[in-house]
Coordinates of C-alpha atoms in Angstrom, one line a residue:
M256 CA 55.8 68.3 121.2
F257 CA 58.0 71.1 122.2
R258 CA 61.0 69.1 121.5
R259 CA 59.8 68.1 118.0
R260 CA 59.2 71.9 117.4
L261 CA 62.5 72.9 118.6
A262 CA 64.3 70.3 116.8
G263 CA 62.7 71.6 113.6
A264 CA 63.5 75.3 114.4
L265 CA 67.1 74.3 114.8
A266 CA 67.3 72.1 111.9
A267 CA 65.7 75.0 109.9
G268 CA 68.2 77.4 111.6
M269 CA 71.4 75.5 110.6
A270 CA 69.9 75.4 106.9
A271 CA 69.5 79.2 107.0
A272 CA 73.1 79.4 108.4
A273 CA 74.4 78.1 105.1
L274 CA 72.7 81.2 103.3
L275 CA 74.7 83.4 105.4
T276 CA 78.0 81.7 104.4
G277 CA 77.0 81.6 100.8
C278 CA 77.9 84.1 98.1
G279 CA 74.3 85.0 97.1
G280 CA 72.8 88.2 97.7
D281 CA 69.2 89.2 99.0
D282 CA 66.1 89.2 97.1
A283 CA 66.1 92.8 96.4
A284 CA 66.2 93.6 92.6
G285 CA 66.3 97.3 91.4
G286 CA 66.8 99.4 94.7
P287 CA 68.4 99.3 98.2
V288 CA 67.4 96.3 100.7
T289 CA 65.4 97.4 103.7
L290 CA 66.4 95.8 106.6
K291 CA 63.9 95.8 109.4
V292 CA 65.5 95.8 112.9
L293 CA 63.6 95.4 116.2
T294 CA 65.5 97.0 119.1
W295 CA 64.6 98.5 122.7
E296 CA 67.2 101.1 121.7
P297 CA 70.0 100.4 124.2
G298 CA 72.2 103.6 124.7
G299 CA 69.5 105.9 123.7
T300 CA 67.6 107.4 120.5
E301 CA 70.6 109.7 119.5
Y302 CA 72.8 106.9 119.3
W303 CA 70.5 104.7 116.9
K304 CA 70.3 107.7 114.9
Q305 CA 73.8 107.5 114.4
V306 CA 73.9 104.0 113.9
K307 CA 71.2 104.4 111.1
T308 CA 73.0 107.3 109.4
S309 CA 76.6 105.8 109.9
F310 CA 75.6 102.4 108.7
E311 CA 73.8 103.5 105.5
A312 CA 76.6 106.0 104.6
G313 CA 78.7 102.8 104.1
H314 CA 76.3 100.6 102.7
P315 CA 74.1 102.7 100.3
D316 CA 72.6 99.2 99.2
I317 CA 70.9 98.8 102.4
K318 CA 68.3 100.9 104.3
L319 CA 67.5 100.6 108.0
E320 CA 63.9 100.3 109.4
M321 CA 64.1 100.4 113.1
Q322 CA 61.3 99.6 115.2
S323 CA 61.9 100.7 118.7
V324 CA 60.1 99.0 121.9
P325 CA 60.4 100.0 125.5
F326 CA 62.3 97.5 127.2
D327 CA 59.7 96.3 129.6
K328 CA 57.3 95.8 126.6
Y329 CA 59.9 94.2 124.3
P330 CA 58.8 90.4 125.0
E331 CA 55.1 91.2 124.4
V332 CA 56.0 92.7 120.9
Q333 CA 58.7 90.0 119.9
G334 CA 56.7 87.1 121.2
P335 CA 54.1 87.3 118.2
Y336 CA 56.9 87.6 115.5
I337 CA 58.4 84.5 116.8
T338 CA 55.3 82.6 116.9
S339 CA 54.3 83.5 113.4
Q340 CA 58.0 83.4 112.1
S341 CA 57.5 86.7 110.4
G342 CA 58.4 90.3 110.8
P343 CA 61.9 91.8 111.6
D344 CA 65.1 90.5 109.8
V345 CA 67.3 91.5 112.8
M346 CA 66.2 91.3 116.7
A347 CA 67.8 92.0 119.9
N348 CA 67.9 89.9 123.0
N349 CA 69.7 90.2 126.1
A350 CA 73.0 87.7 126.3
G351 CA 72.5 84.4 128.1
L352 CA 69.2 82.7 128.6
E353 CA 67.0 85.3 127.3
L354 CA 68.5 84.8 124.1
F355 CA 68.8 80.9 124.4
D356 CA 65.3 80.7 125.3
R357 CA 64.7 82.4 121.8
R358 CA 67.5 80.8 119.7
G359 CA 65.0 78.9 117.6
A360 CA 63.9 82.3 115.9
Y361 CA 67.8 83.2 114.9
V362 CA 70.3 81.7 112.4
P363 CA 73.4 80.4 114.0
L364 CA 76.3 81.9 112.9
G365 CA 78.5 78.9 112.4
D366 CA 81.8 79.6 110.9
K367 CA 81.2 83.2 110.7
A368 CA 81.1 83.9 114.2
A369 CA 84.9 83.8 114.9
E370 CA 85.5 86.0 112.0
I371 CA 82.9 88.6 112.9
T372 CA 83.8 88.6 116.6
K373 CA 87.7 88.6 116.4
D374 CA 88.1 92.0 117.7
L375 CA 85.8 91.6 120.8
V376 CA 86.9 91.4 124.1
T377 CA 84.4 88.8 124.9
Y378 CA 81.8 87.1 123.0
S379 CA 80.5 83.7 125.0
G380 CA 77.1 85.1 126.1
A381 CA 75.9 85.0 122.6
C382 CA 76.7 81.3 122.4
E383 CA 75.0 78.4 123.8
G384 CA 76.6 77.0 127.3
F385 CA 78.6 80.3 127.2
D386 CA 81.0 78.3 125.1
T387 CA 82.2 79.8 121.6
A388 CA 82.6 76.2 120.3
K389 CA 78.8 75.7 120.2
P390 CA 76.1 77.6 118.3
C391 CA 76.1 81.1 118.5
Y392 CA 73.1 83.4 117.8
G393 CA 74.2 86.9 117.1
V394 CA 76.5 89.8 118.0
P395 CA 77.0 91.8 121.0
F396 CA 79.0 95.2 120.9
S397 CA 78.7 96.4 124.4
Y398 CA 79.7 95.2 127.8
Q399 CA 77.5 95.1 130.7
G400 CA 77.1 94.5 134.1
N401 CA 76.1 95.6 137.8
V402 CA 77.3 98.3 140.1
L403 CA 76.0 100.2 143.1
Y404 CA 75.8 103.8 142.6
Y405 CA 75.6 106.2 145.4
N406 CA 75.2 110.1 146.2
K407 CA 77.8 111.4 148.0
A408 CA 75.6 114.4 149.0
V409 CA 73.3 112.0 150.7
L410 CA 75.8 110.3 152.7
T411 CA 77.3 113.5 153.8
A412 CA 73.9 114.7 155.0
A413 CA 73.6 111.3 157.0
G414 CA 76.9 111.7 158.8
L415 CA 78.7 109.2 156.6
D416 CA 81.9 109.4 154.8
P417 CA 81.2 109.8 151.2
E418 CA 84.6 108.6 150.1
K419 CA 84.2 105.1 151.9
P420 CA 80.9 103.5 151.0
P421 CA 79.9 100.3 152.8
V422 CA 81.8 97.3 151.8
T423 CA 80.1 94.5 153.9
W424 CA 76.5 93.7 154.5
D425 CA 76.7 94.8 158.1
E426 CA 77.9 98.1 157.0
F427 CA 75.6 98.5 154.3
G428 CA 72.7 97.8 156.9
A429 CA 74.3 100.6 159.5
A430 CA 74.4 103.1 156.4
C431 CA 70.9 102.6 155.5
D432 CA 69.7 103.3 159.1
A433 CA 71.5 106.6 159.0
V434 CA 70.1 107.4 155.9
K435 CA 66.7 106.8 156.9
K436 CA 67.2 109.1 160.1
A437 CA 68.3 111.5 157.9
G438 CA 65.1 111.5 155.7
K439 CA 65.9 109.8 152.8
T440 CA 65.7 106.4 150.9
C441 CA 68.6 104.1 151.3
L442 CA 68.3 102.0 148.3
A443 CA 66.1 103.2 145.1
L444 CA 64.4 100.2 144.2
G445 CA 61.6 98.9 141.7
L446 CA 60.3 95.2 141.7
S447 CA 57.8 95.2 138.7
G448 CA 59.5 93.5 135.7
T449 CA 62.7 91.4 135.1
F450 CA 65.3 94.2 136.4
P451 CA 65.4 92.5 139.8
A452 CA 66.7 89.2 138.1
Y453 CA 69.4 91.2 136.1
W454 CA 70.6 93.7 138.5
D455 CA 70.1 92.6 142.0
F456 CA 70.1 88.7 142.2
P457 CA 73.6 88.3 140.7
E458 CA 75.1 90.7 143.4
I459 CA 73.8 88.6 146.1
A460 CA 74.2 85.6 144.5
R461 CA 77.9 85.9 144.0
N462 CA 78.4 85.6 148.0
Y463 CA 77.1 82.2 147.8
L464 CA 77.8 80.7 144.4
N465 CA 80.9 79.5 142.9
E466 CA 81.5 79.4 139.1
D467 CA 80.3 75.9 139.1
D468 CA 77.1 76.7 140.9
I469 CA 76.4 79.1 138.1
R470 CA 76.9 77.0 135.4
A471 CA 74.6 74.5 137.2
L472 CA 72.0 77.2 137.2
L473 CA 72.5 77.9 133.7
A474 CA 71.8 74.1 133.2
G475 CA 68.7 73.8 135.5
K476 CA 71.0 71.6 137.7
L477 CA 70.7 73.6 140.7
S478 CA 67.6 73.4 142.8
W479 CA 66.1 76.6 144.2
K480 CA 65.5 74.4 147.5
D481 CA 69.3 74.2 147.6
P482 CA 70.3 76.2 150.7
K483 CA 72.9 78.4 148.8
L484 CA 69.9 79.7 146.4
V485 CA 67.7 79.9 149.7
A486 CA 70.3 82.0 151.4
V487 CA 70.3 84.4 148.3
L488 CA 66.6 84.8 148.4
E489 CA 66.7 85.5 152.1
K490 CA 69.3 88.2 151.7
L491 CA 67.2 89.8 148.8
A492 CA 64.1 89.8 151.3
E493 CA 66.3 91.6 153.9
I494 CA 66.7 94.6 151.6
T495 CA 63.0 95.3 151.7
T496 CA 61.7 93.7 154.8
K497 CA 64.3 95.8 156.9
G498 CA 63.1 99.0 155.3
W499 CA 66.2 99.7 153.4
A500 CA 64.3 100.5 150.3
N501 CA 61.4 102.7 149.3
K502 CA 58.1 101.4 150.4
N503 CA 56.4 101.8 147.1
A504 CA 59.2 99.2 145.8
P505 CA 56.7 96.6 145.0
S506 CA 54.5 98.6 142.9
I507 CA 56.9 100.4 140.4
T508 CA 59.6 99.5 137.9
M509 CA 63.3 99.9 138.4
L510 CA 63.4 101.8 135.3
P511 CA 62.4 104.5 135.0
D512 CA 60.7 104.9 138.5
G513 CA 63.2 103.6 140.8
A514 CA 66.1 105.3 139.0
D515 CA 64.2 108.6 139.1
I516 CA 64.2 108.4 143.1
F517 CA 68.1 108.1 142.7
Q518 CA 68.3 111.0 140.0
R519 CA 66.0 113.1 142.0
G520 CA 68.6 113.2 145.0
D521 CA 65.9 111.1 147.2
A522 CA 68.1 108.1 147.8
A523 CA 71.6 107.2 148.8
F524 CA 72.3 104.1 146.5
A525 CA 70.8 102.7 143.4
G526 CA 71.9 99.4 142.0
T527 CA 71.7 99.5 138.1
I528 CA 74.1 99.0 135.1
I529 CA 77.4 100.1 133.4
S530 CA 75.9 100.9 130.1
D531 CA 72.6 101.8 128.5
A532 CA 69.7 103.9 129.4
V533 CA 70.4 104.4 133.3
N534 CA 74.2 104.4 134.0
W535 CA 76.8 106.6 135.3
E536 CA 76.3 109.4 132.5
A537 CA 72.6 109.8 133.4
F538 CA 73.1 109.8 137.1
G539 CA 76.4 112.1 136.5
K540 CA 74.0 114.8 134.8
A541 CA 71.2 114.6 137.2
L542 CA 73.5 114.8 140.3
G543 CA 76.7 116.4 139.1
D544 CA 79.9 114.1 138.3
D545 CA 81.3 115.3 141.7
K546 CA 78.4 113.9 143.6
L547 CA 78.2 110.6 142.0
G548 CA 80.0 107.8 143.2
V549 CA 80.4 104.1 142.1
T550 CA 81.1 100.7 143.8
R551 CA 80.8 97.1 144.1
W552 CA 77.5 95.7 145.9
P553 CA 78.5 95.1 149.6
A554 CA 79.8 91.9 150.5
V555 CA 77.7 89.3 152.6
D556 CA 80.7 87.3 152.8
P557 CA 83.9 89.0 151.9
S558 CA 85.9 85.8 152.0
A559 CA 83.5 84.3 149.3
P560 CA 85.5 83.2 146.1
L561 CA 83.5 85.6 143.8
A562 CA 82.5 88.4 146.5
Q563 CA 85.1 90.9 145.4
K564 CA 84.6 90.4 141.7
F565 CA 82.3 91.9 139.0
S566 CA 79.4 90.5 137.6
G567 CA 80.0 90.9 133.7
I568 CA 78.3 89.9 130.3
E569 CA 77.8 91.3 126.9
G570 CA 75.1 93.5 126.3
A571 CA 72.3 93.1 123.7
V572 CA 72.8 90.5 121.0
Y573 CA 71.7 91.3 117.6
G574 CA 70.8 88.4 115.4
V575 CA 69.4 87.5 112.0
T576 CA 66.0 85.9 112.0
Q577 CA 65.4 82.5 110.6
W578 CA 62.4 83.7 108.4
S579 CA 64.2 87.0 106.9
E580 CA 64.6 87.0 103.0
K581 CA 67.6 89.3 103.5
K582 CA 70.0 87.4 105.4
Q583 CA 73.0 88.7 103.8
A584 CA 72.2 92.2 104.5
G585 CA 71.2 91.3 108.0
L586 CA 74.9 89.7 108.4
E587 CA 76.4 92.8 107.1
F588 CA 74.7 94.6 109.7
I589 CA 75.5 92.7 112.7
S590 CA 78.9 92.6 111.4
W591 CA 79.2 96.3 111.3
L592 CA 77.7 96.5 114.9
A593 CA 80.9 94.6 116.2
G594 CA 83.1 96.9 114.4
K595 CA 85.3 99.8 115.3
E596 CA 83.2 102.3 113.8
N597 CA 80.2 101.4 115.9
G598 CA 82.2 100.8 119.0
E599 CA 83.2 104.6 118.7
L600 CA 79.8 105.6 118.2
W601 CA 78.6 103.7 121.3
V602 CA 81.1 105.4 123.5
K603 CA 80.4 108.8 122.0
H604 CA 76.8 108.7 122.0
G605 CA 75.7 105.8 124.1
K606 CA 78.2 106.6 126.9
G607 CA 78.7 102.9 127.2
Q608 CA 81.3 100.3 127.5
P609 CA 82.5 99.0 124.0
L610 CA 83.6 95.4 123.4
N611 CA 85.8 96.2 120.3
K612 CA 89.3 96.3 121.2
N613 CA 90.3 98.7 118.7
V614 CA 88.2 101.7 119.9
D615 CA 90.1 105.0 120.2
K616 CA 91.0 105.0 124.1
A617 CA 91.1 108.9 123.7
L618 CA 87.4 108.9 123.0
L619 CA 86.7 107.3 126.6
P620 CA 85.1 109.8 129.2
S621 CA 87.0 111.4 131.8
S622 CA 84.1 111.0 134.5
P623 CA 85.4 109.6 137.7
A624 CA 82.6 107.2 137.8
F625 CA 83.3 105.7 134.4
Q626 CA 87.0 105.5 135.3
K627 CA 86.2 103.7 138.5
I628 CA 84.2 101.2 136.4
Q629 CA 87.1 100.7 134.3
E630 CA 88.9 99.3 137.3
M631 CA 86.0 97.2 138.4
V632 CA 85.5 95.2 135.1
A633 CA 88.9 94.3 135.2
Q634 CA 88.1 91.3 137.4
P635 CA 84.9 89.9 135.8
T636 CA 82.9 86.7 136.8
L637 CA 79.9 84.8 135.1
H638 CA 76.7 86.8 135.5
A639 CA 74.3 84.9 137.5
G640 CA 71.2 87.0 136.4
V641 CA 71.5 85.9 132.7
M642 CA 71.2 82.2 133.8
L643 CA 67.9 82.8 134.7
S644 CA 65.2 81.6 132.2
G645 CA 62.2 83.8 131.3
P646 CA 59.8 82.1 134.1
E647 CA 62.5 82.2 136.8
A648 CA 63.2 85.8 136.0
D649 CA 59.3 86.5 136.3
A650 CA 58.9 84.5 139.4
L651 CA 61.8 86.2 141.1
A652 CA 60.3 89.5 140.9
R653 CA 56.8 88.5 141.6
G654 CA 58.0 86.6 144.8
W655 CA 60.1 89.4 145.9
Q656 CA 56.8 91.7 145.8
Q657 CA 54.7 89.2 147.7
V658 CA 57.5 89.0 150.4
T659 CA 58.0 92.4 150.8
L660 CA 54.3 92.9 151.1
G661 CA 53.9 89.8 153.6
Q662 CA 52.1 87.6 151.2
L663 CA 54.7 85.1 150.9
T664 CA 57.5 83.2 153.2
V665 CA 61.1 82.9 151.7
D666 CA 60.6 79.1 151.6
K667 CA 57.3 79.5 149.4
W668 CA 59.4 81.8 147.2
A669 CA 61.8 79.3 146.9
D670 CA 59.2 76.7 145.8
Q671 CA 57.7 79.2 143.3
M672 CA 61.2 79.6 141.9
Q673 CA 61.4 75.7 141.6
Q674 CA 58.2 75.4 139.8
A675 CA 59.3 78.2 137.5
L676 CA 62.5 76.3 136.9
E677 CA 60.4 73.2 136.0
R678 CA 58.7 75.3 133.4
S679 CA 61.5 76.4 131.6
P680 CA 61.7 74.9 128.2
T681 CA 65.3 75.8 127.7
K682 CA 66.4 74.3 130.9
K683 CA 64.2 71.1 130.5
Q684 CA 66.4 70.6 127.2
T685 CA 69.7 70.5 129.2
K686 CA 68.5 68.5 132.0

């Protein structure tokens, strides 16, 4: 039944794609088109105010009506729209499987994809199989990925060198012991929600998986009983079972709760992202740019092929919905999002990493943390976190909570992850 529904949805999507490439307008006579956009406001409210003002100034025939939803509530708001095939004309989803799981809701861009994204550094996270030759379902404008932020003042107080953060897993463990003795939390962490899947899992996984393994994970062809993935779960479990994180990690979210622990100066480290709501700028404002450091996550196996690389991925992808009666206006908006004007708004107001290659480099921030991130992103690899389906992301967070509380063994956690894989509609289609 699911396959029949999916096939029908995709067929409808391809038919709708023809509307995007046609010359016809939208069904809005006698006034501007009102385009409804569903977003969780990556980059913050001020950035999106600037988006609305700037886009409407250049497109007087289109008005934006923004519906902003907190990220942790986004799926439960978006889900009914997709089920009823009604609602917003443009919606956001994270690049990768989160988007692919919902691809039946979006119009494939077809030949328009190459034209819209010609000035972007990277784009494949919006396309099936991370392959731009396959259907692509929207447009990103930001670059995203994971780093480990650290508070130099906390490291100094613990007797550690603030200019030499730990680079190996053993060094990280020793640093955590020293920080705990000094009365602080080592790693600020929240395990409720999907953030562990996007922010923590890929940084452990790159010690055990090569790029072929990561693509097998995407395709649902790598079992969670595989020793490599079991080893990843074991290392994730160590973070909490060895007491390196705050004790209340299982009961709080990473955003905002875990991030707040770090911003208050109560933790040495926080593993988060390079763009969007909780990045170098937010931490720099809270701690002081001179106190904020940024590095890669410590390597479990420094000799692993991907261990010293950066887990990079496009940020939120904005696509036109199949049910929209304003597809041409939607196409104009997402095309504008990919452009230089919005890229510069993203840098100025969102303080994020732009994908557009033509953004004026003079606008880039001078923050030491931002500059360090520029060095790190130069060697990107596939981002294992966005290879997880919705059921897997949920099972990862829930299982980590249970392991931390002593309610589950790592082997049983692997069993739950395998069951989640088997429930994943997208991965069932590729197996």
